[in-house]
Each structure stands twice: as C-alpha cells, then as structure tokens.
Amino acid sequence: MSSGLQRRRGAAPAKQSNNTESYDGETEDNLGHKIGYDSRDIEDPKDVNLPLLTLMEEVLLMGLKDKEGYLSFWNDNISYALRGCILLELAFRNKISLVNDPARRRFELSDRLIEVINTEPTGEVLLDETLRIMKGDESNLSVTNWIDLLSGETWNLLKINYQLKQVRERLAKGLVDKGILRNERKNFFLFDMATHPVGDKLSKEGIKNRILSLLIDRNVDLDQLSSDKFPKNTSFKYLRTISLVCGCYAANVLENVVLSLNYDKRDQAFARADELMNSYSEFPFNLTQQSSLNVGFNLGQEVRDEMDQSKASELQLELVAAVLSVFSRMDSLL
C-alpha cells in the first residue's frame, strides 16, 4: 500500500502536454495535481501469458480415468475444489482481487473480501459466467462465501442462483473442444451416461510430470517440461503449478498422479503436497523454509522471481493464498 499519494488502479495513462512532467511512480495533470501510480497498473492485461488449459480443466483431467472417461463415483471433494480453482484462475488472469482494506488483516485469509477488477471476457465460459455473477452482486463477499455460493452450499435463497451448474460436464466438453478428450456414451445397467475418455494422452502426461516435478525433484525446472499447451512464457508458471498440486490434493485426485511411483515415493509425494499447502496457504508465502524431504530446493526462489517480474498486485497473490487456505481446511468443511 502507498502512503501520502492516492494510488489510482487500472487508470489509463494521463495524456501528456508540454507542461506535464511524468515518471514512473508519480505524475502531474494539467491542473498540477499529483497522482501516484504503479506502471504495472496501467499495462494491458492482455500481456498475461496463459496456458491452453485452465486450472479447473487440469484438475478434472487428473481425476478422469483414461479409458473409462469418468470420475470416481465416491469423490465428494472435487466439485467444491473446482469452484476454488475458478477463483484461482480468475486471480491469475487479473480479473479479481481482494478488497484493498487495511482492516482486512484482522480477519482470516478465507474471510477476506473479493472484488472484480476487470470484467473483460476471458473466452472461457465458466470463468465468464462467474465474473458476471460476482460483478452482479452488490456486496463484496468473502473467499469462503464465494466458493460456497458457486458450489450451491448456501441456505440463502436469494443467492441460490449463484450456483454454477454441471461444472464437471462443461469442463469435460471444453476439453473435448480443445482436443484433449473424446465424446462417448456408456451403458450402466439402468441408464446411459456420457463419458469422456482421454484422447491426447501426451498432454495429460505433461501435466502429471509438472506435478511430480514439484513433489519429488530436488530442483524444479518447469522450462524443461514446457509444451505447446504450457509454454515457457506462461505467467506464474511455478505458482500456477503449486496451485494445481494443492487443487488436486483438495479434490482427492492426487492419488491418480502418483500411481506410477513406488510406495515410499508416494508417501513422500503426499508429504510434500502437505508442505506446499502449508507454505502457500499463508501470506506472505513462506518462501525461505526448505523442505524436510530434500526436494524443491529452488522452488521458493523461482516463485519469488516470478512475483518480482509479475504485473499482479499483492492483493491478487493474497487471494491465491486465501483460496489455498480454504483447500487446507476442506476435510473439516465438507
């Protein structure tokens, strides 16, 4: 937060005239009024480099059985976790942020309020629907409130229409459109059900390898694991992948990712997922603590570097931590 000068977020650059002197951090308008700004606030949000697949799609893909094309019938966590991933994706795309209120620090991360900062459509149906719902609400609600409402977990009849319907099926259809899944129908005794077997196994393996790199590698290098679906220049590629690990853990689909490991490595992978959840569900992130499992020695530095280079505000990063803090308490919430 700035002191003295009032920061103007998201404003267009002031038009320069001959009697106007401007430099990064402060400028004067024609009336001589000083305006403080951060150059990152006025850059085009389209400069954010995005992967082909959203966080929600990647978590869903990790939960799907490759040949059968459906999720486990006993997974009660994935729907709630997917709503949290929607908020994470919107934060990474510079669409939402925590409300800039100094008093917010008196509250738990998950109880801090969200506001929409950019309503330009993303092109992803679920993200755009969520943005419309959030923008249409007259009050700023907390992180937990929004995940509950989007999941339909509410007794407030006035907000029951905030629930996102058929999220898993819509995500699967999006993955079909992107060439990752196929459409099929299977008969389950009394009824037919649409299934979505994996068509592009290479892309799914690429996501698994990124997750496993964070969980078991001594040094994490996501550049070596980049692809046309997840380019090297992806914004926040390390923090995105950490969020993916935590989303899979919360959604009870991480077991599918570590099946290729032996039993000792699986135990280590889950222990590392616990460490990541604990380190990144608080803000500021705990970037200095080294893993007790002798993995991920460079991860904290990589995250710090991409935070320094980022155009995202501290409030958006704080929102990421807030969603992960909800994930860390999911067993007690559901």
Tab-separated table of C-alpha atoms in Angstrom:
chain	number	residue	atom	x	y	z
A	1	MET	CA	0.000	0.000	0.000
A	2	SER	CA	1.227	3.532	-0.744
A	3	SER	CA	1.335	6.354	1.770
A	4	GLY	CA	0.843	10.060	1.050
A	5	LEU	CA	-0.253	9.714	-2.558
A	6	GLN	CA	-3.532	8.122	-3.566
A	7	ARG	CA	-2.956	5.200	-5.938
A	8	ARG	CA	-5.248	5.075	-8.935
A	9	ARG	CA	-5.602	1.455	-10.049
A	10	GLY	CA	-6.387	0.480	-13.634
A	11	ALA	CA	-6.425	4.029	-14.939
A	12	ALA	CA	-5.336	4.879	-18.447
A	13	PRO	CA	-2.058	6.770	-18.699
A	14	ALA	CA	-2.525	10.513	-18.357
A	15	LYS	CA	-2.279	12.466	-21.609
A	16	GLN	CA	0.959	14.395	-21.689
A	17	SER	CA	1.183	18.056	-22.546
A	18	ASN	CA	4.164	20.382	-22.803
A	19	ASN	CA	3.852	21.479	-19.161
A	20	THR	CA	3.422	17.967	-17.782
A	21	GLU	CA	6.351	16.026	-16.368
A	22	SER	CA	5.890	12.294	-15.881
A	23	TYR	CA	7.917	9.467	-14.448
A	24	ASP	CA	7.210	6.036	-13.043
A	25	GLY	CA	5.680	6.462	-9.601
A	26	GLU	CA	4.245	9.998	-9.850
A	27	THR	CA	2.798	12.316	-12.487
A	28	GLU	CA	1.067	15.694	-12.706
A	29	ASP	CA	-2.065	16.529	-14.653
A	30	ASN	CA	-2.762	19.871	-16.335
A	31	LEU	CA	-4.087	21.328	-13.071
A	32	GLY	CA	-0.933	20.487	-11.188
A	33	HIS	CA	-2.469	17.666	-9.153
A	34	LYS	CA	-0.049	14.885	-8.269
A	35	ILE	CA	-1.169	11.333	-8.965
A	36	GLY	CA	0.780	8.305	-7.794
A	37	TYR	CA	0.676	5.168	-9.867
A	38	ASP	CA	2.430	1.898	-10.441
A	39	SER	CA	3.344	1.286	-14.088
A	40	ARG	CA	2.110	-2.320	-13.708
A	41	ASP	CA	-1.401	-0.985	-13.030
A	42	ILE	CA	-1.776	0.613	-16.455
A	43	GLU	CA	-0.284	-2.055	-18.670
A	44	ASP	CA	-2.521	-4.046	-20.929
A	45	PRO	CA	-3.920	-7.092	-19.054
A	46	LYS	CA	-3.607	-8.995	-22.330
A	47	ASP	CA	0.117	-9.132	-21.590
A	48	VAL	CA	-0.672	-12.047	-19.240
A	49	ASN	CA	0.558	-15.227	-20.940
A	50	LEU	CA	-1.881	-18.081	-20.455
A	51	PRO	CA	-1.601	-21.848	-20.944
A	52	LEU	CA	-4.137	-23.648	-23.136
A	53	LEU	CA	-5.816	-25.429	-20.216
A	54	THR	CA	-7.298	-23.776	-17.133
A	55	LEU	CA	-6.563	-24.973	-13.606
A	56	MET	CA	-10.063	-26.458	-13.373
A	57	GLU	CA	-9.559	-28.450	-16.567
A	58	GLU	CA	-6.209	-29.772	-15.374
A	59	VAL	CA	-7.628	-30.899	-12.010
A	60	LEU	CA	-10.577	-32.584	-13.736
A	61	LEU	CA	-8.213	-34.287	-16.187
A	62	MET	CA	-6.164	-35.701	-13.303
A	63	GLY	CA	-9.354	-37.190	-11.851
A	64	LEU	CA	-10.646	-38.809	-15.035
A	65	LYS	CA	-9.954	-42.468	-15.754
A	66	ASP	CA	-8.121	-42.560	-19.092
A	67	LYS	CA	-10.083	-45.331	-20.829
A	68	GLU	CA	-13.387	-45.190	-18.956
A	69	GLY	CA	-13.677	-41.400	-19.223
A	70	TYR	CA	-15.432	-40.650	-15.943
A	71	LEU	CA	-14.589	-39.640	-12.370
A	72	SER	CA	-14.772	-41.836	-9.304
A	73	PHE	CA	-18.362	-42.041	-8.065
A	74	TRP	CA	-17.116	-41.746	-4.462
A	75	ASN	CA	-15.313	-38.424	-4.838
A	76	ASP	CA	-17.249	-35.824	-2.832
A	77	ASN	CA	-14.498	-33.191	-2.799
A	78	ILE	CA	-13.878	-32.439	-6.450
A	79	SER	CA	-16.917	-30.213	-7.079
A	80	TYR	CA	-16.013	-27.882	-4.206
A	81	ALA	CA	-12.330	-27.837	-5.171
A	82	LEU	CA	-13.188	-26.944	-8.780
A	83	ARG	CA	-15.027	-23.803	-7.604
A	84	GLY	CA	-11.915	-22.782	-5.707
A	85	CYS	CA	-9.852	-23.354	-8.851
A	86	ILE	CA	-12.175	-20.986	-10.731
A	87	LEU	CA	-11.274	-18.208	-8.272
A	88	LEU	CA	-7.581	-19.062	-8.617
A	89	GLU	CA	-7.791	-18.914	-12.412
A	90	LEU	CA	-9.554	-15.538	-12.301
A	91	ALA	CA	-6.870	-14.206	-9.945
A	92	PHE	CA	-4.073	-15.402	-12.266
A	93	ARG	CA	-5.861	-13.689	-15.169
A	94	ASN	CA	-6.020	-10.349	-13.277
A	95	LYS	CA	-9.820	-10.428	-13.092
A	96	ILE	CA	-10.431	-10.466	-9.333
A	97	SER	CA	-8.577	-9.341	-6.242
A	98	LEU	CA	-9.051	-8.922	-2.525
A	99	VAL	CA	-10.610	-5.614	-1.444
A	100	ASN	CA	-7.887	-3.129	-0.515
A	101	ASP	CA	-8.940	-2.521	3.072
A	102	PRO	CA	-6.217	-2.182	5.758
A	103	ALA	CA	-8.659	-3.685	8.273
A	104	ARG	CA	-8.724	-6.971	6.319
A	105	ARG	CA	-5.651	-8.211	8.207
A	106	ARG	CA	-7.792	-8.611	11.320
A	107	PHE	CA	-9.587	-11.462	9.559
A	108	GLU	CA	-8.538	-14.927	8.458
A	109	LEU	CA	-7.410	-15.111	4.824
A	110	SER	CA	-10.512	-17.086	3.837
A	111	ASP	CA	-12.780	-14.402	5.347
A	112	ARG	CA	-11.300	-11.508	3.369
A	113	LEU	CA	-13.494	-9.896	0.717
A	114	ILE	CA	-13.189	-10.237	-3.072
A	115	GLU	CA	-13.862	-7.611	-5.733
A	116	VAL	CA	-13.910	-7.771	-9.533
A	117	ILE	CA	-11.222	-5.551	-11.087
A	118	ASN	CA	-11.619	-6.437	-14.778
A	119	THR	CA	-14.806	-7.642	-16.488
A	120	GLU	CA	-13.364	-8.162	-19.970
A	121	PRO	CA	-14.434	-11.661	-21.121
A	122	THR	CA	-11.842	-14.417	-20.933
A	123	GLY	CA	-13.324	-16.644	-23.637
A	124	GLU	CA	-13.773	-19.455	-21.079
A	125	VAL	CA	-17.499	-19.959	-20.454
A	126	LEU	CA	-17.288	-20.894	-16.766
A	127	LEU	CA	-14.905	-18.058	-15.957
A	128	ASP	CA	-17.069	-15.502	-17.745
A	129	GLU	CA	-20.230	-16.776	-16.052
A	130	THR	CA	-18.528	-16.494	-12.667
A	131	LEU	CA	-17.363	-12.960	-13.455
A	132	ARG	CA	-20.924	-11.913	-14.340
A	133	ILE	CA	-22.274	-13.410	-11.117
A	134	MET	CA	-19.611	-11.735	-8.972
A	135	LYS	CA	-19.956	-8.368	-10.707
A	136	GLY	CA	-23.759	-8.526	-10.389
A	137	ASP	CA	-23.632	-8.941	-6.620
A	138	GLU	CA	-23.987	-5.616	-4.857
A	139	SER	CA	-21.894	-6.631	-1.856
A	140	ASN	CA	-18.311	-7.827	-1.618
A	141	LEU	CA	-18.340	-11.373	-0.260
A	142	SER	CA	-15.502	-13.385	1.266
A	143	VAL	CA	-13.429	-16.084	-0.397
A	144	THR	CA	-15.237	-18.833	1.529
A	145	ASN	CA	-18.633	-17.267	0.779
A	146	TRP	CA	-17.973	-17.279	-2.953
A	147	ILE	CA	-16.749	-20.875	-3.072
A	148	ASP	CA	-19.812	-21.920	-1.041
A	149	LEU	CA	-22.221	-19.982	-3.270
A	150	LEU	CA	-20.710	-21.212	-6.527
A	151	SER	CA	-20.960	-24.759	-5.139
A	152	GLY	CA	-24.620	-24.301	-4.066
A	153	GLU	CA	-23.650	-24.686	-0.389
A	154	THR	CA	-25.963	-21.995	0.983
A	155	TRP	CA	-29.226	-21.532	2.860
A	156	ASN	CA	-29.675	-18.041	1.400
A	157	LEU	CA	-32.483	-18.464	-1.129
A	158	LEU	CA	-31.727	-15.038	-2.617
A	159	LYS	CA	-28.306	-16.286	-3.742
A	160	ILE	CA	-29.160	-19.879	-4.667
A	161	ASN	CA	-28.994	-18.890	-8.351
A	162	TYR	CA	-25.279	-18.168	-7.927
A	163	GLN	CA	-24.601	-21.902	-8.099
A	164	LEU	CA	-22.660	-22.974	-11.183
A	165	LYS	CA	-24.469	-25.928	-12.756
A	166	GLN	CA	-22.925	-29.017	-14.389
A	167	VAL	CA	-19.371	-27.759	-13.915
A	168	ARG	CA	-17.681	-31.130	-14.448
A	169	GLU	CA	-19.634	-31.883	-17.623
A	170	ARG	CA	-19.000	-28.421	-19.030
A	171	LEU	CA	-15.291	-28.658	-18.283
A	172	ALA	CA	-15.173	-32.055	-19.972
A	173	LYS	CA	-16.887	-30.637	-23.076
A	174	GLY	CA	-14.345	-27.809	-23.099
A	175	LEU	CA	-11.555	-30.383	-23.039
A	176	VAL	CA	-13.229	-32.169	-25.962
A	177	ASP	CA	-13.240	-28.877	-27.888
A	178	LYS	CA	-9.527	-28.444	-27.119
A	179	GLY	CA	-8.747	-31.924	-28.433
A	180	ILE	CA	-7.784	-33.484	-25.089
A	181	LEU	CA	-10.850	-35.725	-24.530
A	182	ARG	CA	-13.295	-37.676	-26.739
A	183	ASN	CA	-17.072	-37.989	-26.503
A	184	GLU	CA	-18.568	-41.443	-25.856
A	185	ARG	CA	-21.655	-42.931	-24.228
A	186	LYS	CA	-21.675	-45.996	-21.974
A	187	ASN	CA	-24.487	-48.073	-20.578
A	188	PHE	CA	-24.574	-48.517	-16.791
A	189	PHE	CA	-27.353	-51.102	-16.408
A	190	LEU	CA	-30.311	-48.737	-15.892
A	191	PHE	CA	-29.094	-45.645	-17.685
A	192	ASP	CA	-26.749	-44.290	-20.344
A	193	MET	CA	-24.044	-41.826	-19.332
A	194	ALA	CA	-21.847	-39.532	-21.375
A	195	THR	CA	-18.168	-40.379	-20.868
A	196	HIS	CA	-15.027	-38.602	-21.992
A	197	PRO	CA	-12.005	-40.897	-22.475
A	198	VAL	CA	-8.608	-39.250	-22.839
A	199	GLY	CA	-7.705	-38.699	-26.487
A	200	ASP	CA	-4.472	-36.770	-26.063
A	201	LYS	CA	-2.524	-38.846	-23.521
A	202	LEU	CA	0.652	-36.862	-24.143
A	203	SER	CA	-0.942	-33.684	-22.793
A	204	LYS	CA	-2.178	-35.467	-19.677
A	205	GLU	CA	1.278	-36.940	-19.101
A	206	GLY	CA	2.749	-33.447	-19.397
A	207	ILE	CA	0.509	-32.216	-16.569
A	208	LYS	CA	1.405	-35.241	-14.426
A	209	ASN	CA	5.117	-34.614	-14.992
A	210	ARG	CA	4.794	-30.984	-13.866
A	211	ILE	CA	3.030	-32.100	-10.677
A	212	LEU	CA	5.543	-34.865	-9.976
A	213	SER	CA	8.434	-32.452	-10.530
A	214	LEU	CA	7.188	-30.293	-7.649
A	215	LEU	CA	6.633	-33.334	-5.453
A	216	ILE	CA	9.797	-35.405	-5.906
A	217	ASP	CA	12.526	-33.459	-7.782
A	218	ARG	CA	15.444	-31.931	-5.862
A	219	ASN	CA	15.415	-28.958	-8.243
A	220	VAL	CA	12.302	-28.000	-10.155
A	221	ASP	CA	12.724	-26.878	-13.772
A	222	LEU	CA	9.387	-26.276	-15.476
A	223	ASP	CA	11.123	-24.911	-18.599
A	224	GLN	CA	12.185	-28.458	-19.440
A	225	LEU	CA	8.554	-29.586	-19.098
A	226	SER	CA	7.060	-26.830	-21.253
A	227	SER	CA	4.926	-27.660	-24.286
A	228	ASP	CA	2.531	-26.039	-26.713
A	229	LYS	CA	-0.159	-26.474	-24.019
A	230	PHE	CA	2.011	-24.928	-21.270
A	231	PRO	CA	4.599	-22.595	-22.888
A	232	LYS	CA	7.802	-21.416	-21.224
A	233	ASN	CA	6.495	-17.853	-21.028
A	234	THR	CA	3.344	-18.797	-19.081
A	235	SER	CA	2.699	-16.190	-16.404
A	236	PHE	CA	3.166	-17.511	-12.853
A	237	LYS	CA	4.033	-20.992	-14.117
A	238	TYR	CA	5.511	-22.049	-10.757
A	239	LEU	CA	2.741	-20.597	-8.599
A	240	ARG	CA	0.172	-21.993	-11.038
A	241	THR	CA	1.681	-25.462	-10.709
A	242	ILE	CA	1.757	-25.178	-6.909
A	243	SER	CA	-1.941	-24.250	-7.042
A	244	LEU	CA	-2.535	-27.243	-9.320
A	245	VAL	CA	-0.882	-29.585	-6.800
A	246	CYS	CA	-2.979	-28.132	-3.972
A	247	GLY	CA	-6.145	-28.290	-6.099
A	248	CYS	CA	-5.524	-31.963	-6.929
A	249	TYR	CA	-4.796	-32.693	-3.269
A	250	ALA	CA	-8.002	-30.979	-2.131
A	251	ALA	CA	-10.022	-32.699	-4.877
A	252	ASN	CA	-8.761	-36.151	-3.850
A	253	VAL	CA	-7.266	-36.869	-7.279
A	254	LEU	CA	-3.563	-36.642	-6.409
A	255	GLU	CA	-3.562	-40.411	-5.849
A	256	ASN	CA	-4.083	-40.856	-9.602
A	257	VAL	CA	-0.962	-38.804	-10.330
A	258	VAL	CA	1.411	-40.748	-8.046
A	259	LEU	CA	0.330	-44.264	-9.068
A	260	SER	CA	3.481	-44.686	-11.144
A	261	LEU	CA	5.682	-44.196	-8.044
A	262	ASN	CA	6.719	-46.868	-5.564
A	263	TYR	CA	5.159	-46.828	-2.086
A	264	ASP	CA	7.947	-44.853	-0.421
A	265	LYS	CA	7.897	-42.202	-3.162
A	266	ARG	CA	4.102	-41.960	-2.904
A	267	ASP	CA	4.327	-41.260	0.815
A	268	GLN	CA	6.971	-38.632	0.111
A	269	ALA	CA	4.809	-37.052	-2.598
A	270	PHE	CA	1.831	-36.667	-0.254
A	271	ALA	CA	4.077	-35.306	2.496
A	272	ARG	CA	5.467	-32.761	0.018
A	273	ALA	CA	1.923	-31.783	-1.029
A	274	ASP	CA	1.223	-31.119	2.655
A	275	GLU	CA	4.307	-28.907	2.876
A	276	LEU	CA	3.285	-26.915	-0.203
A	277	MET	CA	-0.248	-26.463	1.113
A	278	ASN	CA	1.078	-25.164	4.439
A	279	SER	CA	3.663	-22.837	2.878
A	280	TYR	CA	1.345	-21.256	0.297
A	281	SER	CA	-1.900	-21.059	2.294
A	282	GLU	CA	-0.497	-18.139	4.261
A	283	PHE	CA	0.551	-14.692	3.101
A	284	PRO	CA	3.246	-13.602	2.594
A	285	PHE	CA	4.154	-17.022	1.224
A	286	ASN	CA	6.734	-18.967	3.206
A	287	LEU	CA	9.466	-18.947	0.551
A	288	THR	CA	12.533	-19.377	2.733
A	289	GLN	CA	11.768	-22.636	4.514
A	290	GLN	CA	13.461	-25.605	2.852
A	291	SER	CA	11.632	-28.903	2.521
A	292	SER	CA	12.461	-31.552	5.122
A	293	LEU	CA	12.176	-34.100	2.291
A	294	ASN	CA	15.215	-32.813	0.354
A	295	VAL	CA	13.147	-31.759	-2.653
A	296	GLY	CA	12.322	-28.476	-4.354
A	297	PHE	CA	15.413	-26.588	-3.155
A	298	ASN	CA	14.987	-23.843	-5.772
A	299	LEU	CA	11.192	-23.537	-5.703
A	300	GLY	CA	10.973	-20.623	-3.273
A	301	GLN	CA	13.439	-18.590	-5.335
A	302	GLU	CA	11.596	-19.360	-8.583
A	303	VAL	CA	8.304	-18.178	-7.071
A	304	ARG	CA	9.978	-15.040	-5.681
A	305	ASP	CA	11.461	-14.250	-9.108
A	306	GLU	CA	8.145	-14.568	-10.935
A	307	MET	CA	6.422	-12.463	-8.251
A	308	ASP	CA	9.035	-9.733	-8.758
A	309	GLN	CA	8.532	-9.829	-12.536
A	310	SER	CA	4.757	-10.004	-12.335
A	311	LYS	CA	2.186	-7.331	-13.081
A	312	ALA	CA	-0.188	-8.830	-10.493
A	313	SER	CA	-0.789	-6.877	-7.296
A	314	GLU	CA	-0.041	-8.120	-3.795
A	315	LEU	CA	-3.799	-8.356	-3.231
A	316	GLN	CA	-4.176	-10.855	-6.081
A	317	LEU	CA	-1.387	-13.020	-4.670
A	318	GLU	CA	-3.009	-12.769	-1.250
A	319	LEU	CA	-6.208	-14.059	-2.863
A	320	VAL	CA	-4.315	-17.110	-4.154
A	321	ALA	CA	-3.165	-17.834	-0.588
A	322	ALA	CA	-6.732	-17.343	0.659
A	323	VAL	CA	-8.143	-19.972	-1.720
A	324	LEU	CA	-5.380	-22.419	-0.774
A	325	SER	CA	-6.203	-21.810	2.893
A	326	VAL	CA	-9.783	-22.940	2.140
A	327	PHE	CA	-8.362	-26.054	0.425
A	328	SER	CA	-6.280	-26.792	3.526
A	329	ARG	CA	-9.459	-26.915	5.658
A	330	MET	CA	-11.675	-28.809	3.241
A	331	ASP	CA	-11.926	-32.006	5.266
A	332	SER	CA	-13.492	-30.024	8.096
A	333	LEU	CA	-15.720	-28.022	5.737
A	334	LEU	CA	-17.317	-30.928	3.846
